[in-house]
mmCIF file of C-alpha atoms and ligand atoms in Angstrom:
data_model
loop_
_atom_site.group_PDB
_atom_site.id
_atom_site.type_symbol
_atom_site.label_atom_id
_atom_site.label_comp_id
_atom_site.label_asym_id
_atom_site.label_seq_id
_atom_site.Cartn_x
_atom_site.Cartn_y
_atom_site.Cartn_z
ATOM 1 C CA ALA A 12 -135.420 126.147 98.816
ATOM 2 C CA PRO A 13 -134.547 129.664 97.435
ATOM 3 C CA ARG A 14 -131.430 131.298 97.563
ATOM 4 C CA THR A 15 -130.580 133.830 100.638
ATOM 5 C CA VAL A 16 -129.211 136.837 98.706
ATOM 6 C CA LEU A 17 -128.254 139.777 101.104
ATOM 7 C CA ILE A 18 -127.596 143.374 99.066
ATOM 8 C CA SER A 19 -125.667 146.261 100.580
ATOM 9 C CA GLY A 20 -127.137 150.018 100.060
ATOM 10 C CA CYS A 21 -130.874 149.438 98.874
ATOM 11 C CA SER A 22 -131.988 152.575 99.805
ATOM 12 C CA SER A 23 -131.872 153.794 96.499
ATOM 13 C CA GLY A 24 -130.320 153.623 92.917
ATOM 14 C CA ILE A 25 -129.105 149.879 91.498
ATOM 15 C CA GLY A 26 -129.516 148.292 95.138
ATOM 16 C CA LEU A 27 -132.995 149.169 95.718
ATOM 17 C CA GLU A 28 -134.161 148.237 92.286
ATOM 18 C CA LEU A 29 -132.250 144.782 92.285
ATOM 19 C CA ALA A 30 -134.068 143.925 95.367
ATOM 20 C CA VAL A 31 -136.959 144.732 94.083
ATOM 21 C CA GLN A 32 -136.984 142.409 91.177
ATOM 22 C CA LEU A 33 -135.301 139.363 92.981
ATOM 23 C CA ALA A 34 -138.314 139.757 95.341
ATOM 24 C CA HIS A 35 -140.683 139.564 92.418
ATOM 25 C CA ASP A 36 -138.927 136.614 90.485
ATOM 26 C CA PRO A 37 -141.800 134.640 89.111
ATOM 27 C CA LYS A 38 -139.942 131.426 90.172
ATOM 28 C CA LYS A 39 -139.530 132.647 93.338
ATOM 29 C CA ARG A 40 -135.607 131.780 93.359
ATOM 30 C CA TYR A 41 -135.000 134.394 95.669
ATOM 31 C CA GLN A 42 -135.434 135.616 99.767
ATOM 32 C CA VAL A 43 -134.275 139.147 100.140
ATOM 33 C CA VAL A 44 -132.160 140.709 102.869
ATOM 34 C CA ALA A 45 -132.692 143.779 101.520
ATOM 35 C CA THR A 46 -130.250 146.116 103.574
ATOM 36 C CA MET A 47 -129.527 150.438 104.628
ATOM 37 C CA ARG A 48 -126.999 152.134 106.745
ATOM 38 C CA ASP A 49 -130.314 154.359 107.590
ATOM 39 C CA LEU A 50 -133.528 152.289 107.931
ATOM 40 C CA GLY A 51 -135.340 156.038 108.562
ATOM 41 C CA LYS A 52 -135.056 155.950 104.678
ATOM 42 C CA LYS A 53 -136.989 152.574 104.315
ATOM 43 C CA GLU A 54 -140.179 154.051 102.885
ATOM 44 C CA THR A 55 -138.930 153.872 99.159
ATOM 45 C CA LEU A 56 -137.809 150.091 98.986
ATOM 46 C CA GLU A 57 -140.706 149.069 101.025
ATOM 47 C CA ALA A 58 -143.360 150.913 99.003
ATOM 48 C CA ALA A 59 -141.188 149.235 95.269
ATOM 49 C CA ALA A 60 -142.234 145.787 96.930
ATOM 50 C CA GLY A 61 -145.202 145.971 97.346
ATOM 51 C CA GLU A 62 -146.659 142.691 98.815
ATOM 52 C CA ALA A 63 -143.089 140.753 98.321
ATOM 53 C CA LEU A 64 -142.499 142.811 102.057
ATOM 54 C CA GLY A 65 -142.103 139.989 104.386
ATOM 55 C CA GLN A 66 -142.719 137.597 102.519
ATOM 56 C CA THR A 67 -139.411 137.541 99.699
ATOM 57 C CA LEU A 68 -137.933 140.644 100.619
ATOM 58 C CA THR A 69 -137.393 141.792 104.143
ATOM 59 C CA VAL A 70 -135.308 145.299 105.492
ATOM 60 C CA ALA A 71 -132.533 145.059 107.840
ATOM 61 C CA GLN A 72 -130.083 147.321 109.152
ATOM 62 C CA LEU A 73 -126.637 147.140 107.687
ATOM 63 C CA ASP A 74 -123.622 150.010 107.885
ATOM 64 C CA VAL A 75 -120.761 148.273 105.411
ATOM 65 C CA CYS A 76 -117.944 150.631 107.314
ATOM 66 C CA SER A 77 -118.977 148.923 110.837
ATOM 67 C CA ASP A 78 -117.794 145.288 111.828
ATOM 68 C CA GLU A 79 -120.834 145.952 114.708
ATOM 69 C CA SER A 80 -123.354 146.405 112.243
ATOM 70 C CA VAL A 81 -122.243 143.623 110.238
ATOM 71 C CA ALA A 82 -121.997 140.918 112.832
ATOM 72 C CA GLN A 83 -125.408 142.513 113.952
ATOM 73 C CA CYS A 84 -126.820 142.342 110.739
ATOM 74 C CA LEU A 85 -125.612 138.594 109.897
ATOM 75 C CA SER A 86 -126.925 137.117 113.135
ATOM 76 C CA CYS A 87 -130.062 137.910 112.427
ATOM 77 C CA ILE A 88 -130.209 135.650 109.332
ATOM 78 C CA GLN A 89 -128.030 133.176 111.077
ATOM 79 C CA GLY A 90 -124.884 133.606 108.785
ATOM 80 C CA GLU A 91 -126.507 131.508 106.204
ATOM 81 C CA VAL A 92 -125.934 133.752 102.573
ATOM 82 C CA ASP A 93 -126.331 132.123 99.481
ATOM 83 C CA VAL A 94 -125.525 134.796 97.342
ATOM 84 C CA LEU A 95 -123.736 138.829 99.032
ATOM 85 C CA VAL A 96 -123.706 141.936 96.900
ATOM 86 C CA ASN A 97 -121.776 144.128 97.503
ATOM 87 C CA ASN A 98 -123.359 147.467 96.177
ATOM 88 C CA ALA A 99 -123.037 150.127 98.704
ATOM 89 C CA GLY A 100 -120.849 152.520 97.140
ATOM 90 C CA MET A 101 -119.595 156.085 96.727
ATOM 91 C CA GLY A 102 -118.378 158.161 94.839
ATOM 92 C CA LEU A 103 -115.503 161.045 95.062
ATOM 93 C CA VAL A 104 -114.381 163.902 92.502
ATOM 94 C CA GLY A 105 -112.064 166.762 91.678
ATOM 95 C CA PRO A 106 -108.476 167.520 91.572
ATOM 96 C CA LEU A 107 -106.476 165.424 94.264
ATOM 97 C CA GLU A 108 -104.770 168.394 95.812
ATOM 98 C CA GLY A 109 -107.791 169.696 97.093
ATOM 99 C CA LEU A 110 -109.264 166.529 98.540
ATOM 100 C CA SER A 111 -108.426 165.803 101.833
ATOM 101 C CA LEU A 112 -107.038 162.256 102.569
ATOM 102 C CA ALA A 113 -109.593 161.685 105.078
ATOM 103 C CA ALA A 114 -112.415 161.831 102.680
ATOM 104 C CA MET A 115 -110.398 159.641 100.715
ATOM 105 C CA GLN A 116 -109.965 157.348 103.425
ATOM 106 C CA ASN A 117 -113.477 156.958 103.494
ATOM 107 C CA VAL A 118 -114.026 156.246 100.037
ATOM 108 C CA PHE A 119 -112.031 153.187 100.372
ATOM 109 C CA ASP A 120 -113.997 152.211 103.312
ATOM 110 C CA THR A 121 -116.619 152.099 102.032
ATOM 111 C CA ASN A 122 -116.216 151.252 98.456
ATOM 112 C CA PHE A 123 -113.106 149.343 99.725
ATOM 113 C CA PHE A 124 -112.891 147.737 102.985
ATOM 114 C CA GLY A 125 -117.140 147.201 103.542
ATOM 115 C CA ALA A 126 -116.798 144.987 100.668
ATOM 116 C CA VAL A 127 -114.248 142.857 102.110
ATOM 117 C CA ARG A 128 -115.713 143.153 106.091
ATOM 118 C CA LEU A 129 -118.575 141.757 104.112
ATOM 119 C CA VAL A 130 -116.740 138.729 102.299
ATOM 120 C CA LYS A 131 -115.066 137.840 105.912
ATOM 121 C CA ALA A 132 -118.286 137.409 107.545
ATOM 122 C CA VAL A 133 -120.003 135.371 104.861
ATOM 123 C CA LEU A 134 -117.012 133.659 103.646
ATOM 124 C CA PRO A 135 -116.858 130.576 106.392
ATOM 125 C CA GLY A 136 -120.217 129.291 105.901
ATOM 126 C CA MET A 137 -120.286 129.351 102.391
ATOM 127 C CA LYS A 138 -117.326 127.176 102.171
ATOM 128 C CA ARG A 139 -118.601 124.938 105.091
ATOM 129 C CA ARG A 140 -121.713 124.348 102.387
ATOM 130 C CA ARG A 141 -119.389 124.424 100.045
ATOM 131 C CA GLN A 142 -121.400 126.930 97.637
ATOM 132 C CA GLY A 143 -122.000 130.375 97.218
ATOM 133 C CA HIS A 144 -121.823 133.029 94.776
ATOM 134 C CA ILE A 145 -120.463 137.092 95.759
ATOM 135 C CA VAL A 146 -121.233 139.430 93.624
ATOM 136 C CA VAL A 147 -119.354 142.511 92.910
ATOM 137 C CA ILE A 148 -120.993 145.870 91.552
ATOM 138 C CA SER A 149 -117.559 147.404 90.597
ATOM 139 C CA SER A 150 -117.951 149.900 87.821
ATOM 140 C CA VAL A 151 -115.658 150.734 84.556
ATOM 141 C CA MET A 152 -113.375 152.563 86.403
ATOM 142 C CA GLY A 153 -112.759 149.581 87.674
ATOM 143 C CA LEU A 154 -111.098 148.192 84.291
ATOM 144 C CA GLN A 155 -109.441 151.940 83.407
ATOM 145 C CA GLY A 156 -108.574 155.580 85.039
ATOM 146 C CA VAL A 157 -110.877 158.214 84.526
ATOM 147 C CA ILE A 158 -109.629 161.950 84.984
ATOM 148 C CA PHE A 159 -110.712 163.525 88.132
ATOM 149 C CA ASN A 160 -111.609 160.296 89.617
ATOM 150 C CA ASP A 161 -108.524 158.970 90.900
ATOM 151 C CA VAL A 162 -109.532 157.823 94.226
ATOM 152 C CA TYR A 163 -113.542 156.509 93.036
ATOM 153 C CA ALA A 164 -111.273 154.757 89.852
ATOM 154 C CA ALA A 165 -108.567 153.286 92.876
ATOM 155 C CA SER A 166 -111.197 151.853 95.615
ATOM 156 C CA LYS A 167 -112.662 150.293 92.064
ATOM 157 C CA PHE A 168 -109.003 149.043 90.901
ATOM 158 C CA ALA A 169 -108.816 147.461 94.704
ATOM 159 C CA LEU A 170 -111.852 145.621 94.266
ATOM 160 C CA GLU A 171 -111.037 144.209 90.890
ATOM 161 C CA GLY A 172 -107.378 142.390 91.873
ATOM 162 C CA PHE A 173 -108.921 141.568 95.376
ATOM 163 C CA PHE A 174 -111.533 139.372 93.845
ATOM 164 C CA GLU A 175 -109.985 137.931 91.365
ATOM 165 C CA SER A 176 -107.445 136.632 93.252
ATOM 166 C CA LEU A 177 -109.734 135.408 95.836
ATOM 167 C CA ALA A 178 -111.778 134.037 92.864
ATOM 168 C CA ILE A 179 -108.813 131.297 91.930
ATOM 169 C CA GLN A 180 -108.703 130.123 95.666
ATOM 170 C CA LEU A 181 -112.408 130.158 95.884
ATOM 171 C CA LEU A 182 -113.480 128.395 93.073
ATOM 172 C CA GLN A 183 -112.386 125.059 95.258
ATOM 173 C CA PHE A 184 -115.424 125.458 97.157
ATOM 174 C CA ASN A 185 -117.409 125.535 94.596
ATOM 175 C CA ILE A 186 -118.157 129.375 94.980
ATOM 176 C CA PHE A 187 -118.112 131.787 92.455
ATOM 177 C CA ILE A 188 -117.186 135.864 91.856
ATOM 178 C CA SER A 189 -118.616 138.096 89.822
ATOM 179 C CA LEU A 190 -117.317 141.776 88.943
ATOM 180 C CA VAL A 191 -120.392 143.724 87.343
ATOM 181 C CA GLU A 192 -118.922 147.045 85.564
ATOM 182 C CA PRO A 193 -121.184 149.627 85.010
ATOM 183 C CA GLY A 194 -120.357 152.695 82.839
ATOM 184 C CA PRO A 195 -122.560 155.832 83.807
ATOM 185 C CA VAL A 196 -125.890 154.993 85.520
ATOM 186 C CA VAL A 197 -128.734 157.684 86.246
ATOM 187 C CA THR A 198 -128.936 157.037 90.093
ATOM 188 C CA GLU A 199 -128.720 159.603 92.674
ATOM 189 C CA PHE A 200 -124.828 158.729 92.387
ATOM 190 C CA GLU A 201 -124.662 161.662 89.921
ATOM 191 C CA GLY A 202 -127.110 164.321 91.259
ATOM 192 C CA LYS A 203 -124.890 163.156 95.235
ATOM 193 C CA LEU A 204 -121.756 163.693 93.139
ATOM 194 C CA LEU A 205 -122.381 167.149 91.589
ATOM 195 C CA ALA A 206 -123.639 169.183 94.546
ATOM 196 C CA GLN A 207 -120.244 167.810 96.757
ATOM 197 C CA VAL A 208 -119.048 169.787 94.175
ATOM 198 C CA SER A 209 -120.979 172.391 93.250
ATOM 199 C CA THR A 210 -120.038 174.172 97.073
ATOM 200 C CA ALA A 211 -116.854 172.937 97.082
ATOM 201 C CA GLU A 212 -113.521 175.056 96.955
ATOM 202 C CA PHE A 213 -110.685 172.667 96.424
ATOM 203 C CA PRO A 214 -108.619 175.007 98.549
ATOM 204 C CA GLY A 215 -104.457 174.863 97.197
ATOM 205 C CA THR A 216 -105.803 173.965 93.224
ATOM 206 C CA ASP A 217 -103.709 175.410 90.759
ATOM 207 C CA PRO A 218 -106.330 178.088 88.352
ATOM 208 C CA ASP A 219 -105.565 175.950 85.296
ATOM 209 C CA THR A 220 -106.611 172.812 87.206
ATOM 210 C CA LEU A 221 -110.106 173.967 88.263
ATOM 211 C CA HIS A 222 -110.665 175.359 84.875
ATOM 212 C CA TYR A 223 -110.103 171.920 83.450
ATOM 213 C CA PHE A 224 -111.998 170.343 86.055
ATOM 214 C CA ARG A 225 -114.587 172.835 86.247
ATOM 215 C CA ASP A 226 -115.406 174.152 82.656
ATOM 216 C CA LEU A 227 -114.074 170.424 81.218
ATOM 217 C CA TYR A 228 -114.691 167.551 82.928
ATOM 218 C CA LEU A 229 -117.622 168.906 84.431
ATOM 219 C CA PRO A 230 -120.055 169.583 81.161
ATOM 220 C CA ALA A 231 -117.777 166.383 79.321
ATOM 221 C CA SER A 232 -119.591 164.321 82.667
ATOM 222 C CA ARG A 233 -123.169 165.358 82.429
ATOM 223 C CA GLU A 234 -123.141 165.037 79.140
ATOM 224 C CA LEU A 235 -121.833 161.131 79.047
ATOM 225 C CA PHE A 236 -124.835 160.297 81.908
ATOM 226 C CA ARG A 237 -126.785 162.115 79.424
ATOM 227 C CA SER A 238 -125.746 160.020 76.267
ATOM 228 C CA VAL A 239 -124.830 156.833 76.997
ATOM 229 C CA GLY A 240 -126.286 156.819 81.026
ATOM 230 C CA GLN A 241 -128.494 153.434 81.326
ATOM 231 C CA SER A 242 -131.151 152.985 83.453
ATOM 232 C CA PRO A 243 -130.806 151.309 87.090
ATOM 233 C CA GLN A 244 -133.586 148.656 85.610
ATOM 234 C CA ASP A 245 -130.973 147.830 82.574
ATOM 235 C CA VAL A 246 -128.333 147.154 84.834
ATOM 236 C CA VAL A 247 -130.106 144.833 87.241
ATOM 237 C CA GLN A 248 -131.390 143.318 84.380
ATOM 238 C CA ALA A 249 -127.480 142.352 83.655
ATOM 239 C CA ILE A 250 -127.187 141.382 87.876
ATOM 240 C CA VAL A 251 -130.070 138.961 87.728
ATOM 241 C CA ASN A 252 -128.608 137.305 84.898
ATOM 242 C CA VAL A 253 -125.423 136.920 86.173
ATOM 243 C CA ILE A 254 -126.808 135.752 89.855
ATOM 244 C CA SER A 255 -129.271 133.348 87.920
ATOM 245 C CA SER A 256 -126.215 131.914 85.670
ATOM 246 C CA ALA A 257 -124.612 128.270 85.675
ATOM 247 C CA ARG A 258 -121.201 129.735 85.733
ATOM 248 C CA PRO A 259 -121.468 132.925 86.564
ATOM 249 C CA PRO A 260 -118.698 134.888 85.107
ATOM 250 C CA LEU A 261 -116.024 136.933 86.685
ATOM 251 C CA ARG A 262 -116.493 139.918 84.995
ATOM 252 C CA ARG A 263 -119.579 141.409 83.432
ATOM 253 C CA GLN A 264 -119.507 144.828 81.641
ATOM 254 C CA THR A 265 -122.906 146.395 81.385
ATOM 255 C CA ASN A 266 -123.077 148.630 78.675
ATOM 256 C CA VAL A 267 -122.623 147.984 75.049
ATOM 257 C CA ARG A 268 -121.780 151.738 74.354
ATOM 258 C CA TYR A 269 -119.524 152.997 76.437
ATOM 259 C CA SER A 270 -117.435 149.124 75.806
ATOM 260 C CA PRO A 271 -115.440 151.622 72.596
ATOM 261 C CA LEU A 272 -113.696 153.600 75.681
ATOM 262 C CA THR A 273 -112.653 150.013 77.847
ATOM 263 C CA MET A 274 -111.623 148.360 74.101
ATOM 264 C CA LEU A 275 -109.135 150.694 74.184
ATOM 265 C CA LYS A 276 -107.315 149.378 76.652
ATOM 266 C CA THR A 277 -108.007 145.894 75.495
ATOM 267 C CA VAL A 278 -106.893 146.565 72.070
ATOM 268 C CA ASP A 279 -103.342 148.293 73.531
ATOM 269 C CA SER A 280 -102.031 146.793 76.521
ATOM 270 C CA SER A 281 -98.855 149.624 76.758
ATOM 271 C CA GLY A 282 -102.254 151.987 78.171
ATOM 272 C CA SER A 283 -101.247 154.620 75.663
ATOM 273 C CA LEU A 284 -103.450 154.602 73.364
ATOM 274 C CA TYR A 285 -106.336 154.638 76.421
ATOM 275 C CA VAL A 286 -104.609 157.728 77.921
ATOM 276 C CA ARG A 287 -103.979 159.591 74.738
ATOM 277 C CA THR A 288 -107.049 158.959 73.225
ATOM 278 C CA THR A 289 -109.405 159.923 76.531
ATOM 279 C CA HIS A 290 -106.856 162.853 77.344
ATOM 280 C CA ARG A 291 -107.611 163.753 73.224
ATOM 281 C CA LEU A 292 -111.463 163.685 74.192
ATOM 282 C CA LEU A 293 -111.581 166.175 77.007
ATOM 283 C CA PHE A 294 -109.007 168.865 75.599
ATOM 284 C CA ARG A 295 -109.069 168.690 71.935
ATOM 285 C CA CYS A 296 -112.720 167.427 70.313
ATOM 286 C CA PRO A 297 -115.108 169.522 71.176
ATOM 287 C CA ARG A 298 -117.573 167.812 69.827
ATOM 288 C CA LEU A 299 -117.519 165.070 72.755
ATOM 289 C CA LEU A 300 -119.866 167.594 74.704
ATOM 290 C CA SER A 301 -122.337 167.371 72.233
ATOM 291 C CA LEU A 302 -122.163 163.725 71.129
ATOM 292 C CA GLY A 303 -120.461 162.092 73.688
ATOM 293 C CA LEU A 304 -119.411 159.084 72.694
ATOM 294 C CA GLN A 305 -120.751 159.288 69.116
ATOM 295 C CA CYS A 306 -117.514 161.220 68.312
ATOM 296 C CA LEU A 307 -116.461 158.045 67.417
ATOM 297 C CA SER A 308 -117.632 158.500 64.309
ATOM 298 C CA CYS A 309 -116.757 162.024 63.926
ATOM 299 C CA GLY A 310 -113.054 160.425 63.794
ATOM 300 C CA CYS A 311 -111.798 161.905 66.379
ATOM 301 C CA LEU A 312 -110.696 158.487 67.604
ATOM 302 C CA PRO A 313 -108.345 156.185 65.850
ATOM 303 C CA THR A 314 -109.913 154.037 63.360
ATOM 304 C CA ARG A 315 -108.471 150.435 64.078
ATOM 305 C CA VAL A 316 -110.811 151.185 67.348
ATOM 306 C CA ARG A 317 -114.355 152.429 66.031
ATOM 307 C CA PRO A 318 -117.114 150.172 65.723
ATOM 308 C CA ARG A 319 -117.747 148.821 61.806
HETATM 309 P P1 NAD B 17 -126.647 155.267 94.816
HETATM 310 O O1 NAD B 17 -125.997 156.663 95.289
HETATM 311 O O2 NAD B 17 -128.178 155.425 94.457
HETATM 312 O O3 NAD B 17 -126.676 153.958 96.199
HETATM 313 C C1 NAD B 17 -125.552 153.459 96.940
HETATM 314 C C2 NAD B 17 -125.689 153.494 98.358
HETATM 315 O O4 NAD B 17 -124.958 153.335 99.026
HETATM 316 C C3 NAD B 17 -126.972 154.214 98.662
HETATM 317 O O5 NAD B 17 -128.152 153.677 98.987
HETATM 318 C C4 NAD B 17 -125.891 154.631 100.091
HETATM 319 O O6 NAD B 17 -126.583 154.945 101.344
HETATM 320 C C5 NAD B 17 -125.539 153.473 99.976
HETATM 321 N N1 NAD B 17 -124.174 153.307 100.957
HETATM 322 C C6 NAD B 17 -123.527 154.297 100.951
HETATM 323 N N2 NAD B 17 -121.949 154.079 101.935
HETATM 324 C C7 NAD B 17 -122.435 152.656 102.835
HETATM 325 C C8 NAD B 17 -122.829 152.463 104.276
HETATM 326 N N3 NAD B 17 -121.266 152.769 104.557
HETATM 327 N N4 NAD B 17 -123.176 151.117 104.520
HETATM 328 C C9 NAD B 17 -124.383 150.899 103.617
HETATM 329 N N5 NAD B 17 -124.579 151.575 102.666
HETATM 330 C C10 NAD B 17 -123.888 152.860 101.921
HETATM 331 O O7 NAD B 17 -126.067 154.747 93.996
HETATM 332 P P2 NAD B 17 -125.918 154.009 93.066
HETATM 333 O O8 NAD B 17 -125.635 153.750 91.054
HETATM 334 O O9 NAD B 17 -126.980 152.975 93.146
HETATM 335 O O10 NAD B 17 -124.560 153.192 93.282
HETATM 336 C C11 NAD B 17 -124.179 151.591 93.801
HETATM 337 C C12 NAD B 17 -123.127 150.522 92.923
HETATM 338 O O11 NAD B 17 -123.096 151.051 92.167
HETATM 339 C C13 NAD B 17 -121.973 152.094 94.044
HETATM 340 O O12 NAD B 17 -121.025 150.681 94.430
HETATM 341 C C14 NAD B 17 -121.189 152.671 92.811
HETATM 342 O O13 NAD B 17 -120.027 152.698 93.052
HETATM 343 C C15 NAD B 17 -121.649 151.920 91.557
HETATM 344 N N6 NAD B 17 -121.598 152.190 89.909
HETATM 345 C C16 NAD B 17 -122.140 153.465 90.185
HETATM 346 C C17 NAD B 17 -122.385 153.687 88.631
HETATM 347 C C18 NAD B 17 -123.185 154.968 88.440
HETATM 348 O O14 NAD B 17 -122.544 156.174 87.250
HETATM 349 N N7 NAD B 17 -124.273 155.734 89.209
HETATM 350 C C19 NAD B 17 -121.489 153.410 87.203
HETATM 351 C C20 NAD B 17 -120.837 152.027 88.153
HETATM 352 C C21 NAD B 17 -120.920 151.445 88.992
#
């Protein structure tokens, strides 16, 4: 029988693409429940699903921040989820001083507690059936902090700690956890963030910090998306591989062009190499703006972490 896959956040980006790809699996291994907070946005998904709509793909309402919405959605499918993909998420960038606690809590409610809420709902069924797979769209920012992304990175670190802990218990029930860690992905995600920061004033932030954010970080970030950004299709291929794997990995990074940065933390567990190198890339190496991660070859990264 096909496996029931429930995905959150399918109105755009990675979630939409994943839902469509799984629904078109040539071996018809999946029955996809593609969920979104606002069903008013379902047209793009339905058009992309084509003839799979109503066959291997159904669309359902699900707001990961609402207990009622989660209960309602799961009652419609008798709670039998074989694969849960926690994809819904939101970003938050900017100087800490200028961000409200409410905005930060909203990020945690969505990115962290949204996933926890869904896991609590599907876990009893998975445990009873002694099978299941929980996939979490984390980020390389779940592995290492990134300047001006303090709260977003914290929400992804929270996911990493939570799901790594849970993975140990769940092995006993034949339930697998996989944290997928993309680098920059070219979706609406970045556009939404840039629109948000273009009008934000970040009250209470000193001029130096504002200058670093607007004149150094924002152009560097745009350049990073341009130079090493992946398409949602590439990320989805990695997720499909994880879902179809007989022994799913706990962690899977999707972007080899970003791995020189994640390696900095692996090779120096004190953390200084990562912090100092990324500080230097942003504040001292002017070539970063034009060359992105190719900066590795201009010599501004220590030799021992340069790829051969
Ligand atoms: P996206 O903005 O296109 O997709 C995020 C989706 O989550 C949207 O459809 C949005 O409506 C939905 N969502 C937000 N709050 C929700 C809620 N309360 N209930 C239900 N749905 C909600 O961006 P994306 O790039 O496709 O992001 C998908 C995931 O990938 C996110 O978890 C994001 O953190 C992660 N990610 C993105 C990038 C990137 O650069 N785009 C990099 C690494 C990880």
